[in-house]
Amino acid sequence: MSSKAVAIMVSGRGSNLAVILEAVAVGTCPVDVQLVISNKADAPALNIARQAGVPHVVYLNPKDYEERASFDAACADLIDKHACQWIVLAGYMRILSSFFVRRFVGRIINIHPAILPAFPGAHAVEDALTYGVKVSGCTVHLVDEVLDGGPVLAQAVVPVHDDDTRDSLHARIQKEEHRIYPATLKRMVECGFTIVGRKVVWNTKT
Ligand code: GRF
């Protein structure tokens, strides 16, 4: 299995997918995106993947599966079939079943639009605004069985302005997402990391 082969799972717009594919194309992110899976037929991310020439771009309809676990098993089989070492969640709006997380333990990463452990869940940007924090940001983390709870790989901070709306704050956060997600992937394949307790310790480049 190539340690640089990556599967990216998406549900929506795909701006993180796009920046990763751009970074791969210009040589600043040394991964090989073999597979993109969407659980939404109309996700703009699907076209982004096709236009970038990703070898395998797949839409799977959750309604074709009896339960979450069988849908996730179909995704897992595709990931193994295409020998993907890393699974990158990029706006993937489904909770993964425990068996999927265990099958790929330490190999699934996600980006979340808040500074975890603050504001986990699907409404992180609104929750940060409602709380009234003065800074927020984004977190790249390993996925474990706790929602948005896995060890942290990278974080970036942005200010929250008094007149921010959900959209204006999310746009500011996404600028940082687009910077740190490809950079973290690069670091993962080039350096690797060790988990000490729940802390990620980056290896030095070999
Ligand atoms: C991002 O804000 C990410 O933090 C969250 O979902 C959003 C996906 O955006 N998990 P996009 O589809 O990559 O544009």
Tab-separated table of C-alpha atoms and ligand atoms in Angstrom:
chain	number	residue	atom	x	y	z
A	1	MET	CA	0.000	0.000	0.000
A	2	SER	CA	1.365	3.387	-0.957
A	3	SER	CA	1.678	5.454	2.209
A	4	LYS	CA	0.772	8.504	0.121
A	5	ALA	CA	-2.504	7.180	-1.285
A	6	VAL	CA	-5.445	9.146	0.039
A	7	ALA	CA	-9.237	8.814	-0.031
A	8	ILE	CA	-11.222	12.016	0.515
A	9	MET	CA	-14.801	11.859	1.781
A	10	VAL	CA	-17.100	14.800	1.049
A	11	SER	CA	-20.726	15.902	1.239
A	12	GLY	CA	-20.780	19.485	0.004
A	13	ARG	CA	-19.025	22.436	-1.515
A	14	GLY	CA	-15.576	20.902	-1.585
A	15	SER	CA	-13.382	23.954	-1.053
A	16	ASN	CA	-11.007	21.947	1.151
A	17	LEU	CA	-10.942	19.174	-1.447
A	18	ALA	CA	-10.145	21.810	-4.091
A	19	VAL	CA	-7.197	23.297	-2.202
A	20	ILE	CA	-5.771	19.847	-1.497
A	21	LEU	CA	-6.025	18.907	-5.187
A	22	GLU	CA	-4.459	22.239	-6.190
A	23	ALA	CA	-1.599	21.716	-3.757
A	24	VAL	CA	-1.058	18.220	-5.144
A	25	ALA	CA	-1.087	19.598	-8.709
A	26	VAL	CA	1.555	22.243	-7.986
A	27	GLY	CA	3.702	19.847	-5.976
A	28	THR	CA	3.315	21.353	-2.506
A	29	CYS	CA	1.345	18.434	-1.044
A	30	PRO	CA	2.995	15.091	-1.822
A	31	VAL	CA	-0.064	12.849	-1.607
A	32	ASP	CA	-1.823	10.787	-4.238
A	33	VAL	CA	-5.588	11.347	-4.164
A	34	GLN	CA	-6.858	8.031	-5.520
A	35	LEU	CA	-10.466	8.147	-4.444
A	36	VAL	CA	-13.197	10.678	-3.644
A	37	ILE	CA	-16.437	9.422	-2.080
A	38	SER	CA	-19.565	11.544	-1.668
A	39	ASN	CA	-22.787	10.629	0.109
A	40	LYS	CA	-24.585	13.441	-1.771
A	41	ALA	CA	-25.343	13.166	-5.479
A	42	ASP	CA	-25.381	16.945	-5.975
A	43	ALA	CA	-22.237	17.770	-3.998
A	44	PRO	CA	-20.196	20.329	-6.001
A	45	ALA	CA	-17.158	18.469	-4.624
A	46	LEU	CA	-17.870	15.609	-7.045
A	47	ASN	CA	-17.289	17.847	-10.068
A	48	ILE	CA	-14.190	19.368	-8.507
A	49	ALA	CA	-12.770	15.847	-8.155
A	50	ARG	CA	-13.732	14.811	-11.685
A	51	GLN	CA	-12.298	17.972	-13.220
A	52	ALA	CA	-9.039	17.479	-11.353
A	53	GLY	CA	-8.769	13.966	-12.787
A	54	VAL	CA	-9.047	11.986	-9.563
A	55	PRO	CA	-8.933	8.348	-10.758
A	56	HIS	CA	-11.973	7.126	-8.787
A	57	VAL	CA	-14.856	9.495	-7.997
A	58	VAL	CA	-17.804	7.706	-6.431
A	59	TYR	CA	-21.253	8.706	-5.230
A	60	LEU	CA	-22.842	6.218	-2.827
A	61	ASN	CA	-26.487	6.740	-1.905
A	62	PRO	CA	-27.086	6.007	1.793
A	63	LYS	CA	-30.679	5.044	0.937
A	64	ASP	CA	-29.339	2.020	-0.938
A	65	TYR	CA	-28.072	0.585	2.357
A	66	GLU	CA	-30.104	-0.785	5.219
A	67	GLU	CA	-28.077	0.864	7.935
A	68	ARG	CA	-25.158	3.172	8.599
A	69	ALA	CA	-22.768	0.255	9.140
A	70	SER	CA	-23.457	-1.308	5.734
A	71	PHE	CA	-23.007	2.058	3.998
A	72	ASP	CA	-19.740	2.558	5.866
A	73	ALA	CA	-18.677	-0.999	4.970
A	74	ALA	CA	-19.138	-0.163	1.279
A	75	CYS	CA	-16.972	2.958	1.745
A	76	ALA	CA	-14.352	0.923	3.628
A	77	ASP	CA	-14.216	-1.684	0.860
A	78	LEU	CA	-13.623	1.040	-1.743
A	79	ILE	CA	-10.872	2.551	0.397
A	80	ASP	CA	-9.143	-0.834	0.705
A	81	LYS	CA	-9.717	-1.701	-2.965
A	82	HIS	CA	-7.844	1.451	-3.970
A	83	ALA	CA	-5.171	0.890	-1.308
A	84	CYS	CA	-5.656	4.231	0.423
A	85	GLN	CA	-3.546	4.721	3.516
A	86	TRP	CA	-5.183	7.966	4.658
A	87	ILE	CA	-8.848	8.939	4.839
A	88	VAL	CA	-9.426	12.677	4.733
A	89	LEU	CA	-12.845	13.996	5.752
A	90	ALA	CA	-13.452	17.297	3.974
A	91	GLY	CA	-16.925	18.506	4.879
A	92	TYR	CA	-18.226	14.943	5.232
A	93	MET	CA	-21.514	15.380	7.072
A	94	ARG	CA	-22.132	11.850	8.345
A	95	ILE	CA	-21.071	10.325	11.615
A	96	LEU	CA	-18.850	7.313	10.987
A	97	SER	CA	-19.765	4.016	12.591
A	98	SER	CA	-17.512	2.645	15.309
A	99	PHE	CA	-16.386	-0.294	13.223
A	100	PHE	CA	-15.199	2.069	10.437
A	101	VAL	CA	-13.237	4.204	12.892
A	102	ARG	CA	-11.664	1.110	14.452
A	103	ARG	CA	-10.851	-0.437	11.068
A	104	PHE	CA	-8.842	2.652	10.068
A	105	VAL	CA	-7.639	3.738	13.479
A	106	GLY	CA	-5.015	6.508	13.313
A	107	ARG	CA	-5.588	6.928	9.578
A	108	ILE	CA	-8.715	9.130	9.435
A	109	ILE	CA	-8.417	12.906	9.718
A	110	ASN	CA	-11.025	15.651	9.835
A	111	ILE	CA	-11.113	19.433	9.760
A	112	HIS	CA	-13.466	21.217	12.122
A	113	PRO	CA	-14.351	24.944	12.038
A	114	ALA	CA	-13.557	25.732	15.684
A	115	ILE	CA	-10.722	25.440	18.165
A	116	LEU	CA	-11.492	22.048	19.701
A	117	PRO	CA	-12.388	21.028	22.325
A	118	ALA	CA	-14.565	24.167	22.131
A	119	PHE	CA	-17.661	23.890	19.968
A	120	PRO	CA	-17.728	20.330	18.646
A	121	GLY	CA	-20.649	19.256	16.466
A	122	ALA	CA	-22.362	20.403	13.307
A	123	HIS	CA	-22.997	24.053	14.313
A	124	ALA	CA	-19.553	25.091	15.480
A	125	VAL	CA	-19.451	28.505	13.798
A	126	GLU	CA	-22.901	29.568	15.091
A	127	ASP	CA	-22.112	28.160	18.531
A	128	ALA	CA	-18.897	30.208	18.749
A	129	LEU	CA	-20.756	33.380	17.713
A	130	THR	CA	-23.576	32.767	20.164
A	131	TYR	CA	-21.121	32.141	22.976
A	132	GLY	CA	-19.409	35.441	22.195
A	133	VAL	CA	-15.816	34.230	21.934
A	134	LYS	CA	-13.291	36.766	20.643
A	135	VAL	CA	-11.196	34.211	18.757
A	136	SER	CA	-12.112	31.037	16.944
A	137	GLY	CA	-10.449	29.044	14.195
A	138	CYS	CA	-10.075	25.519	12.903
A	139	THR	CA	-8.688	22.188	14.023
A	140	VAL	CA	-7.292	19.266	12.063
A	141	HIS	CA	-7.649	16.147	14.180
A	142	LEU	CA	-7.552	12.391	14.081
A	143	VAL	CA	-10.957	10.784	14.130
A	144	ASP	CA	-11.840	8.477	16.970
A	145	GLU	CA	-15.156	7.266	18.339
A	146	VAL	CA	-15.885	10.552	20.126
A	147	LEU	CA	-17.449	13.196	17.851
A	148	ASP	CA	-14.743	15.784	17.049
A	149	GLY	CA	-12.773	14.293	19.923
A	150	GLY	CA	-9.615	12.747	18.455
A	151	PRO	CA	-6.024	13.915	18.997
A	152	VAL	CA	-5.213	17.330	17.518
A	153	LEU	CA	-2.833	17.520	14.559
A	154	ALA	CA	-2.960	21.268	13.847
A	155	GLN	CA	-4.909	24.386	14.736
A	156	ALA	CA	-5.143	27.965	13.479
A	157	VAL	CA	-6.798	30.936	15.133
A	158	VAL	CA	-8.796	33.853	13.677
A	159	PRO	CA	-10.330	36.905	15.388
A	160	VAL	CA	-14.089	37.144	15.834
A	161	HIS	CA	-15.402	40.642	15.017
A	162	ASP	CA	-18.378	42.258	16.731
A	163	ASP	CA	-20.305	42.496	13.466
A	164	ASP	CA	-19.535	38.961	12.287
A	165	THR	CA	-22.272	36.807	10.831
A	166	ARG	CA	-22.071	33.052	10.503
A	167	ASP	CA	-20.945	33.495	6.896
A	168	SER	CA	-18.320	36.168	7.514
A	169	LEU	CA	-16.748	34.218	10.378
A	170	HIS	CA	-16.894	30.936	8.454
A	171	ALA	CA	-15.194	32.598	5.458
A	172	ARG	CA	-12.364	33.839	7.709
A	173	ILE	CA	-12.012	30.383	9.259
A	174	GLN	CA	-12.024	28.682	5.864
A	175	LYS	CA	-9.044	30.769	4.716
A	176	GLU	CA	-7.107	29.162	7.538
A	177	GLU	CA	-8.557	25.716	6.803
A	178	HIS	CA	-7.273	26.016	3.264
A	179	ARG	CA	-3.812	26.837	4.565
A	180	ILE	CA	-3.477	24.186	7.275
A	181	TYR	CA	-5.246	21.165	5.740
A	182	PRO	CA	-2.846	20.592	2.812
A	183	ALA	CA	0.096	21.528	5.061
A	184	THR	CA	-0.948	18.952	7.660
A	185	LEU	CA	-1.348	16.243	5.032
A	186	LYS	CA	2.134	17.033	3.749
A	187	ARG	CA	3.548	16.797	7.247
A	188	MET	CA	1.764	13.487	7.866
A	189	VAL	CA	3.234	11.768	4.839
A	190	GLU	CA	6.649	13.388	5.088
A	191	CYS	CA	7.235	13.198	8.832
A	192	GLY	CA	4.582	11.070	10.483
A	193	PHE	CA	3.674	11.322	14.138
A	194	THR	CA	3.506	9.406	17.374
A	195	ILE	CA	0.578	9.508	19.778
A	196	VAL	CA	1.593	9.993	23.392
A	197	GLY	CA	-1.464	9.741	25.608
A	198	ARG	CA	-3.821	11.816	23.526
A	199	LYS	CA	-1.114	14.150	22.277
A	200	VAL	CA	0.243	14.110	18.713
A	201	VAL	CA	4.039	14.404	18.679
A	202	TRP	CA	5.362	15.087	15.191
A	203	ASN	CA	8.355	13.073	14.080
A	204	THR	CA	11.267	14.950	12.601
A	205	LYS	CA	11.605	14.697	8.835
A	206	THR	CA	13.630	11.658	7.784
B	1	GRF	C1	-15.479	23.186	6.610
B	1	GRF	O1	-15.731	24.412	7.230
B	1	GRF	C2	-15.020	22.143	7.601
B	1	GRF	O2	-14.405	22.702	8.723
B	1	GRF	C3	-16.293	21.477	8.000
B	1	GRF	O3	-17.088	21.464	6.850
B	1	GRF	C4	-16.720	22.551	6.005
B	1	GRF	C5	-16.470	21.965	4.650
B	1	GRF	O4	-16.282	22.974	3.689
B	1	GRF	N1	-16.019	20.147	8.519
B	1	GRF	P1	-15.889	22.589	2.189
B	1	GRF	O5	-16.947	21.621	1.666
B	1	GRF	O6	-14.528	21.980	2.205
B	1	GRF	O7	-15.936	23.901	1.462
